[in-house]
Amino acid sequence: LRSAALAGIEVPANARASAARFIESLTSPSTAETGYETRPDPSDRTAPPTLGPTALAFASRAALGESPPSAVSRRQAAILLRNLPEWKTEWLSRAQRGVLPVYYYWYHGTAAMRSIGGGQWKTWYEAVTKALMVSQEKDGSWPAVGQWAADGGRVFATALAILTLESTYRYP
């Protein structure tokens, strides 16, 4: 919706409100974590990781014009800061390739943390930049690890890595 508005496309007011309600419906009031299809259940220890959708929800709130950041967004920022990007070489093993969101999380986390700015943004951006720079292959690509990478492969991984690194230039 934000990109449409920036491109001069009229966005109906109810579209933003509907998007905000949808994000809220997937966000746990107790933990501020966001799920893909349902609210995360804090007692379910077998549930998939929520870092990717939590970062996406936080970034989406900012893109919808939430300013200043709500209490939920501030709690989500704290979740992201407790889970800073870090490259782990064991992800290159076959057994670890689909465990964490990695690029998807890092991309949306970068958009989210940029919206909050200040020291939190600086901490996040330094971590994600370091993680991406140490994991870049000699041919300029990034390895296909993490959630969605098996489907998208090296092209997906490289595209999201580049979009993450250039995020400081994308939106005003």
Coordinates of C-alpha atoms in Angstrom, one line a residue:
L1 CA 0.0 0.0 0.0
R2 CA 2.8 2.4 0.8
S3 CA 4.5 1.7 -2.5
A4 CA 1.2 2.3 -4.3
A5 CA 0.7 5.6 -2.6
L6 CA 4.3 6.7 -3.3
A7 CA 3.7 5.8 -7.0
G8 CA 0.6 8.1 -7.0
I9 CA -2.0 5.4 -6.9
E10 CA -5.0 6.2 -4.8
V11 CA -5.2 3.9 -1.8
P12 CA -8.7 3.7 -0.2
A13 CA -8.7 4.6 3.5
N14 CA -10.4 1.4 4.4
A15 CA -7.5 -0.6 2.8
R16 CA -5.0 0.7 5.4
A17 CA -7.5 0.0 8.2
S18 CA -8.2 -3.5 7.0
A19 CA -4.5 -4.2 6.7
A20 CA -3.9 -3.0 10.3
R21 CA -6.8 -5.2 11.6
F22 CA -5.4 -8.2 9.8
I23 CA -1.9 -7.7 11.3
E24 CA -3.5 -7.2 14.7
S25 CA -5.4 -10.5 14.3
L26 CA -2.1 -12.4 13.9
T27 CA -0.3 -10.7 16.7
S28 CA -0.3 -12.1 20.2
P29 CA -1.2 -9.5 22.8
S30 CA 0.8 -11.3 25.5
T31 CA 4.1 -11.7 23.6
A32 CA 3.8 -9.2 20.6
E33 CA 4.9 -12.1 18.3
T34 CA 3.1 -12.4 15.0
G35 CA 2.2 -15.7 13.2
Y36 CA 1.9 -16.5 9.5
E37 CA -1.7 -17.6 9.6
T38 CA -2.8 -17.5 13.2
R39 CA -1.7 -15.8 16.5
P40 CA 1.2 -17.7 18.0
D41 CA 0.4 -19.7 21.2
P42 CA 3.1 -18.9 23.7
S43 CA 2.6 -22.3 25.3
D44 CA 3.2 -24.2 22.0
R45 CA 6.9 -25.0 22.0
T46 CA 6.5 -26.9 18.7
A47 CA 5.3 -23.9 16.7
P48 CA 7.5 -22.6 13.9
P49 CA 9.7 -19.6 14.6
T50 CA 7.9 -16.3 14.5
L51 CA 10.8 -13.9 13.8
G52 CA 10.0 -13.5 10.1
P53 CA 6.3 -12.7 10.5
T54 CA 6.9 -10.5 13.6
A55 CA 9.5 -8.4 11.7
L56 CA 7.0 -8.2 8.8
A57 CA 4.2 -7.1 11.1
F58 CA 6.4 -4.4 12.6
A59 CA 7.6 -3.2 9.2
S60 CA 4.0 -3.2 7.9
R61 CA 2.7 -1.1 10.9
A62 CA 5.4 1.5 10.0
A63 CA 4.5 1.4 6.3
L64 CA 0.9 2.0 7.2
G65 CA 1.9 5.2 8.9
E66 CA 2.1 4.2 12.6
S67 CA 4.0 7.1 14.2
P68 CA 5.2 7.2 16.8
P69 CA 5.7 3.4 17.2
S70 CA 3.0 1.8 19.3
A71 CA 3.7 -0.3 22.4
V72 CA 3.4 -3.4 20.3
S73 CA 5.9 -2.2 17.7
R74 CA 8.3 -1.2 20.6
R75 CA 8.0 -4.7 22.0
Q76 CA 8.6 -6.2 18.5
A77 CA 11.7 -4.1 18.2
A78 CA 12.9 -5.6 21.5
I79 CA 12.3 -9.1 20.1
L80 CA 14.3 -8.3 17.0
L81 CA 17.2 -6.8 19.0
R82 CA 17.3 -10.0 21.1
N83 CA 17.7 -11.9 17.9
L84 CA 20.2 -9.9 15.9
P85 CA 21.3 -11.2 12.6
E86 CA 24.4 -13.4 12.9
W87 CA 25.8 -15.7 10.2
K88 CA 26.3 -19.3 11.4
T89 CA 28.5 -21.5 9.2
E90 CA 26.6 -24.6 10.4
W91 CA 23.7 -23.4 8.3
L92 CA 25.5 -24.6 5.3
S93 CA 25.0 -28.2 6.3
R94 CA 22.0 -29.9 4.7
A95 CA 20.3 -30.5 8.1
Q96 CA 20.3 -26.8 9.0
R97 CA 19.2 -25.3 5.7
G98 CA 15.5 -24.8 6.5
V99 CA 15.7 -24.1 10.2
L100 CA 15.6 -20.3 10.5
P101 CA 14.0 -17.6 8.3
V102 CA 17.4 -15.9 7.8
Y103 CA 17.0 -13.7 4.7
Y104 CA 13.3 -13.2 5.0
Y105 CA 13.6 -12.3 8.6
W106 CA 16.7 -10.1 8.0
Y107 CA 14.9 -8.2 5.1
H108 CA 11.7 -7.4 7.0
G109 CA 13.7 -6.8 10.2
T110 CA 15.8 -4.2 8.4
A111 CA 12.7 -2.4 7.1
A112 CA 11.2 -2.5 10.6
M113 CA 14.2 -1.3 12.5
R114 CA 14.9 1.5 10.0
S115 CA 11.5 2.8 10.8
I116 CA 12.3 3.1 14.5
G117 CA 15.7 4.7 13.8
G118 CA 18.2 5.9 16.4
G119 CA 20.5 3.5 18.3
Q120 CA 18.2 0.5 17.7
W121 CA 18.5 1.0 14.0
K122 CA 22.3 1.4 14.2
T123 CA 22.6 -1.8 16.3
W124 CA 20.5 -3.8 13.9
Y125 CA 22.0 -2.4 10.7
E126 CA 25.6 -3.1 11.8
A127 CA 24.6 -6.7 12.7
V128 CA 22.8 -7.4 9.5
T129 CA 25.5 -5.8 7.3
K130 CA 28.2 -7.9 9.1
A131 CA 26.2 -11.1 8.7
L132 CA 25.6 -10.5 5.0
M133 CA 29.1 -9.5 4.2
V134 CA 30.7 -12.5 5.9
S135 CA 28.3 -14.9 4.2
Q136 CA 28.6 -13.6 0.6
E137 CA 30.2 -16.0 -1.8
K138 CA 33.2 -15.2 -3.9
D139 CA 31.0 -15.0 -7.0
G140 CA 28.9 -12.3 -5.3
S141 CA 25.9 -14.5 -4.5
W142 CA 24.6 -15.7 -1.1
P143 CA 24.1 -19.3 -0.2
A144 CA 20.5 -20.7 -0.2
V145 CA 20.0 -21.3 3.5
G146 CA 17.1 -20.7 5.8
Q147 CA 13.3 -20.7 5.4
W148 CA 12.1 -20.3 1.8
A149 CA 15.6 -20.7 0.4
A150 CA 15.0 -24.3 -0.7
D151 CA 12.2 -23.0 -2.8
G152 CA 13.9 -19.8 -4.1
G153 CA 17.5 -21.0 -4.2
R154 CA 20.5 -18.8 -4.6
V155 CA 18.6 -16.3 -6.7
F156 CA 16.1 -15.7 -3.8
A157 CA 18.9 -15.5 -1.2
T158 CA 20.9 -13.1 -3.3
A159 CA 18.0 -10.9 -4.1
L160 CA 16.9 -10.6 -0.5
A161 CA 20.4 -10.0 0.7
I162 CA 20.9 -7.2 -1.8
L163 CA 17.5 -5.6 -1.0
T164 CA 18.4 -5.7 2.7
L165 CA 21.7 -4.0 2.1
E166 CA 20.2 -1.3 0.0
S167 CA 17.2 -0.7 2.3
T168 CA 18.6 2.6 3.5
Y169 CA 18.0 4.0 0.0
R170 CA 14.6 2.6 -0.8
Y171 CA 12.1 4.8 0.9
P172 CA 12.2 8.4 2.1

